[in-house]
Structures are given as C-alpha cells and as structure tokens.
Amino acid sequence: MSEQRSSSGEATRRALMRAAEQLFAAQGVDGTTIAAITVAAGQRNNYAVGWHFGGKAELLAAVLQKQQQRVDRVRGIVLDALEAAGPIDTRGVAHGFVAPLAERLSDEDGGADYLRIQAEILGRNGAELGFAGPGTRRLLELGEQAVRPGPKGSFADVRALIVSVVFHGLADFAARRPDADEDQRAAFERLLVDTVTGLLDGHNQRATGRAGGRAGP
C-alpha cells in the first residue's frame, strides 16, 4: 500500500511539474496561478501544489532544476570532447555554452518550455541565472584559456549579453518554429555559436588590441 501511495505521489508531482512548465512558458510565471496549474494537472485537491512542493516558487525551482540538470550533463560531455581536442578557443567556449541549451529544443519533456521560462526570468532578474551548476562553472574555468579579462567589468558585460542573446534567441526560435526539424535546429545552433564567437572575439580584440580566437600568452 505504501508503495502505491509513493507511486501515486510521484505521478502527481510529475503531472504538476508538466502542467507548470506549459503554463509558465505560455502565460508567464507571474501570470500563472496555482489554481490553474492544479486544474491543468488534473488534480481535484486544491492544496496539491502546496503538499508536494510548498508553493509556486518552489514548484518553479523544481521545474528549472529538472532541465538545468539535463543541460549540465550534456555540457559535461561537450566539455570532455573539447578538452580532448586540445586547447580551447573562443569557438569552443561558444559551442560549450550554446550546444547543451540548443539541445533543449528537441527535448519533448519540457525543453522548449524551459527556454521560454528561463528567458523570461533572465529578462526580469538578470543574466546570472544563466550560470548554474558544475558544468557551467567548468566552462567558465576553461573559458579563461581563451577569453581575456580586459578592463574591470568589461567581460561581465559581454557575458551578460551572451546569456541574453542565447536564451532569448532560443526561446524565440522555440516559439516561432515549434515544428522545426533537426537540420533547421542545427542551423540555428550554428548561427548562435557564430554570434557568441564573434562577441568573444570582439571582447578579446578590445582587451588585447588584436583579433580574438585563441588567447595567447
């Protein structure tokens, strides 16, 4: 009996999270009520969200964490390959940031919803929310091989711009092109990698007085 209750509870959690993902993405976080999530999840208990998560903020955190963990796993694989190929350059940094997020476009379990939710949150609270988890911290550490710090605060501005461009770009693509095929998604990913590489190279040029790419000694 306890196993049945545990299984039922987990199914309810999943239903609430999936409903929340879809509503947060479509209506915005502030525009989505707990009551709407409860109804969309097919729950008759008005206290289901509170019982399983504590409140809307905690439910939002669970939704984001689910996808961020997936991003982090993919980022680890991407970074392993980049390190194995040799010293990382600006394009490697761009690929390491963009590719794990672009993969969310093909994740039917809330991937595109996550991008739209995160873009909204970043627009409201700032770009630092785009940097979380050990995979991203590792990317930042590897990025020091290819990206010059420049004058105080200069790279922080570039990093914030990159986060905004990537998340908002992917969120917009997910909304505009929900039926995009694999080739179209790959082409857009390459466009984002080119864009981020250009931003990093431009920063290096301003910081060192020469073109970017690999940051020399």
Tab-separated table of N, CA and C in Angstrom, residues 93-159:
chain	number	residue	atom	x	y	z
A	93	VAL	N	34.492	27.718	-26.544
A	93	VAL	CA	33.718	28.280	-25.431
A	93	VAL	C	32.272	28.506	-25.865
A	94	ALA	N	32.096	29.086	-27.055
A	94	ALA	CA	30.747	29.351	-27.566
A	94	ALA	C	29.970	28.053	-27.740
A	95	HIS	N	30.615	27.048	-28.312
A	95	HIS	CA	29.948	25.758	-28.507
A	95	HIS	C	29.590	25.127	-27.173
A	96	GLY	N	30.493	25.216	-26.199
A	96	GLY	CA	30.225	24.633	-24.895
A	96	GLY	C	29.051	25.278	-24.184
A	97	PHE	N	28.830	26.553	-24.459
A	97	PHE	CA	27.687	27.225	-23.843
A	97	PHE	C	26.398	26.975	-24.617
A	98	VAL	N	26.459	27.099	-25.932
A	98	VAL	CA	25.248	27.063	-26.755
A	98	VAL	C	24.687	25.650	-26.922
A	99	ALA	N	25.541	24.684	-27.255
A	99	ALA	CA	25.061	23.362	-27.659
A	99	ALA	C	24.157	22.680	-26.625
A	100	PRO	N	24.520	22.652	-25.336
A	100	PRO	CA	23.643	21.986	-24.370
A	100	PRO	C	22.282	22.661	-24.225
A	101	LEU	N	22.238	23.977	-24.438
A	101	LEU	CA	20.963	24.686	-24.366
A	101	LEU	C	20.148	24.473	-25.635
A	102	ALA	N	20.819	24.490	-26.781
A	102	ALA	CA	20.116	24.271	-28.043
A	102	ALA	C	19.492	22.879	-28.092
A	103	GLU	N	20.096	21.926	-27.401
A	103	GLU	CA	19.535	20.576	-27.381
A	103	GLU	C	18.157	20.546	-26.725
A	104	ARG	N	17.881	21.527	-25.878
A	104	ARG	CA	16.555	21.585	-25.239
A	104	ARG	C	15.452	21.735	-26.284
A	105	LEU	N	15.764	22.267	-27.450
A	105	LEU	CA	14.746	22.449	-28.482
A	105	LEU	C	14.134	21.128	-28.915
A	106	SER	N	14.908	20.048	-28.845
A	106	SER	CA	14.410	18.746	-29.293
A	106	SER	C	13.940	17.874	-28.138
A	107	ASP	N	13.981	18.404	-26.917
A	107	ASP	CA	13.532	17.650	-25.742
A	107	ASP	C	12.028	17.865	-25.576
A	108	GLU	N	11.257	16.841	-25.855
A	108	GLU	CA	9.799	16.971	-25.789
A	108	GLU	C	9.270	16.983	-24.366
A	109	ASP	N	10.119	16.695	-23.393
A	109	ASP	CA	9.715	16.722	-21.990
A	109	ASP	C	10.030	18.085	-21.379
A	110	GLY	N	9.489	19.140	-21.979
A	110	GLY	CA	9.587	20.472	-21.398
A	110	GLY	C	10.799	21.282	-21.804
A	111	GLY	N	11.578	20.817	-22.769
A	111	GLY	CA	12.792	21.531	-23.135
A	111	GLY	C	12.530	22.925	-23.669
A	112	ALA	N	11.649	23.049	-24.650
A	112	ALA	CA	11.339	24.360	-25.212
A	112	ALA	C	10.657	25.250	-24.183
A	113	ASP	N	9.820	24.663	-23.349
A	113	ASP	CA	9.177	25.432	-22.282
A	113	ASP	C	10.222	26.023	-21.341
A	114	TYR	N	11.219	25.223	-21.000
A	114	TYR	CA	12.295	25.695	-20.118
A	114	TYR	C	12.983	26.925	-20.699
A	115	LEU	N	13.281	26.890	-21.986
A	115	LEU	CA	13.960	28.016	-22.618
A	115	LEU	C	13.123	29.282	-22.531
A	116	ARG	N	11.833	29.148	-22.739
A	116	ARG	CA	10.953	30.314	-22.675
A	116	ARG	C	10.813	30.831	-21.247
A	117	ILE	N	10.731	29.923	-20.295
A	117	ILE	CA	10.645	30.330	-18.895
A	117	ILE	C	11.928	31.029	-18.459
A	118	GLN	N	13.058	30.427	-18.795
A	118	GLN	CA	14.334	30.997	-18.379
A	118	GLN	C	14.576	32.352	-19.021
A	119	ALA	N	14.167	32.508	-20.268
A	119	ALA	CA	14.323	33.802	-20.932
A	119	ALA	C	13.523	34.874	-20.194
A	120	GLU	N	12.321	34.531	-19.770
A	120	GLU	CA	11.512	35.494	-19.019
A	120	GLU	C	12.181	35.865	-17.702
A	121	ILE	N	12.680	34.869	-16.999
A	121	ILE	CA	13.314	35.117	-15.701
A	121	ILE	C	14.583	35.945	-15.875
A	122	LEU	N	15.378	35.639	-16.884
A	122	LEU	CA	16.605	36.385	-17.128
A	122	LEU	C	16.300	37.838	-17.458
A	123	GLY	N	15.251	38.062	-18.238
A	123	GLY	CA	14.880	39.420	-18.587
A	123	GLY	C	14.456	40.228	-17.379
A	124	ARG	N	13.936	39.550	-16.378
A	124	ARG	CA	13.447	40.232	-15.188
A	124	ARG	C	14.507	40.368	-14.106
A	125	ASN	N	15.328	39.335	-13.943
A	125	ASN	CA	16.229	39.281	-12.792
A	125	ASN	C	17.706	39.400	-13.135
A	126	GLY	N	18.072	39.354	-14.407
A	126	GLY	CA	19.476	39.488	-14.759
A	126	GLY	C	20.093	38.192	-15.232
A	127	ALA	N	21.233	38.327	-15.888
A	127	ALA	CA	21.829	37.201	-16.610
A	127	ALA	C	22.476	36.159	-15.726
A	128	GLU	N	22.770	36.457	-14.477
A	128	GLU	CA	23.494	35.486	-13.673
A	128	GLU	C	22.709	34.195	-13.477
A	129	LEU	N	21.391	34.225	-13.637
A	129	LEU	CA	20.612	33.000	-13.503
A	129	LEU	C	20.973	31.995	-14.587
A	130	GLY	N	21.605	32.433	-15.673
A	130	GLY	CA	22.006	31.515	-16.720
A	130	GLY	C	23.248	30.714	-16.372
A	131	PHE	N	23.892	31.045	-15.258
A	131	PHE	CA	25.130	30.364	-14.879
A	131	PHE	C	24.904	29.607	-13.586
A	132	ALA	N	24.717	28.304	-13.696
A	132	ALA	CA	24.475	27.479	-12.519
A	132	ALA	C	24.954	26.070	-12.793
A	133	GLY	N	25.437	25.408	-11.763
A	133	GLY	CA	25.812	24.014	-11.900
A	133	GLY	C	27.283	23.826	-12.194
A	134	PRO	N	27.819	22.654	-11.849
A	134	PRO	CA	29.248	22.384	-12.037
A	134	PRO	C	29.690	22.416	-13.490
A	135	GLY	N	28.835	21.997	-14.419
A	135	GLY	CA	29.211	22.020	-15.820
A	135	GLY	C	29.475	23.426	-16.313
A	136	THR	N	28.634	24.365	-15.905
A	136	THR	CA	28.810	25.746	-16.325
A	136	THR	C	30.017	26.371	-15.644
A	137	ARG	N	30.228	26.046	-14.371
A	137	ARG	CA	31.428	26.554	-13.694
A	137	ARG	C	32.688	26.032	-14.379
A	138	ARG	N	32.650	24.777	-14.808
A	138	ARG	CA	33.790	24.216	-15.537
A	138	ARG	C	33.991	24.942	-16.857
A	139	LEU	N	32.902	25.279	-17.540
A	139	LEU	CA	33.004	26.026	-18.787
A	139	LEU	C	33.678	27.371	-18.553
A	140	LEU	N	33.299	28.058	-17.481
A	140	LEU	CA	33.892	29.347	-17.178
A	140	LEU	C	35.385	29.216	-16.896
A	141	GLU	N	35.750	28.143	-16.208
A	141	GLU	CA	37.167	27.916	-15.924
A	141	GLU	C	37.947	27.649	-17.213
A	142	LEU	N	37.400	26.812	-18.086
A	142	LEU	CA	38.059	26.545	-19.361
A	142	LEU	C	38.097	27.797	-20.239
A	143	GLY	N	37.061	28.605	-20.110
A	143	GLY	CA	36.993	29.821	-20.916
A	143	GLY	C	38.124	30.781	-20.632
A	144	GLU	N	38.726	30.682	-19.443
A	144	GLU	CA	39.841	31.563	-19.112
A	144	GLU	C	41.043	31.308	-20.025
A	145	GLN	N	41.086	30.126	-20.662
A	145	GLN	CA	42.157	29.832	-21.612
A	145	GLN	C	42.008	30.651	-22.896
A	146	ALA	N	40.798	31.061	-23.197
A	146	ALA	CA	40.525	31.684	-24.492
A	146	ALA	C	40.034	33.119	-24.391
A	147	VAL	N	39.598	33.540	-23.218
A	147	VAL	CA	38.965	34.855	-23.083
A	147	VAL	C	39.779	35.728	-22.139
A	148	ARG	N	40.177	36.876	-22.633
A	148	ARG	CA	40.909	37.829	-21.817
A	148	ARG	C	39.968	38.550	-20.862
A	149	PRO	N	40.414	38.849	-19.634
A	149	PRO	CA	39.540	39.559	-18.697
A	149	PRO	C	39.252	40.987	-19.127
A	150	GLY	N	40.260	41.683	-19.688
A	150	GLY	CA	40.054	43.059	-20.102
A	150	GLY	C	39.917	43.987	-18.917
A	151	PRO	N	39.514	45.238	-19.159
A	151	PRO	CA	39.304	46.192	-18.063
A	151	PRO	C	38.246	45.684	-17.084
A	152	LYS	N	38.312	46.164	-15.869
A	152	LYS	CA	37.406	45.701	-14.828
A	152	LYS	C	35.943	45.802	-15.274
A	153	GLY	N	35.249	44.687	-15.194
A	153	GLY	CA	33.823	44.660	-15.512
A	153	GLY	C	33.505	44.485	-16.975
A	154	SER	N	34.511	44.561	-17.850
A	154	SER	CA	34.205	44.529	-19.287
A	154	SER	C	33.696	43.160	-19.726
A	155	PHE	N	34.308	42.076	-19.224
A	155	PHE	CA	33.830	40.764	-19.647
A	155	PHE	C	32.502	40.420	-18.998
A	156	ALA	N	32.245	40.933	-17.807
A	156	ALA	CA	30.947	40.698	-17.178
A	156	ALA	C	29.823	41.211	-18.073
A	157	ASP	N	30.054	42.340	-18.715
A	157	ASP	CA	29.047	42.889	-19.626
A	157	ASP	C	28.875	41.997	-20.852
A	158	VAL	N	29.986	41.496	-21.390
A	158	VAL	CA	29.921	40.609	-22.538
A	158	VAL	C	29.216	39.312	-22.174
A	159	ARG	N	29.543	38.757	-21.012
A	159	ARG	CA	28.926	37.517	-20.568
A	159	ARG	C	27.415	37.686	-20.410
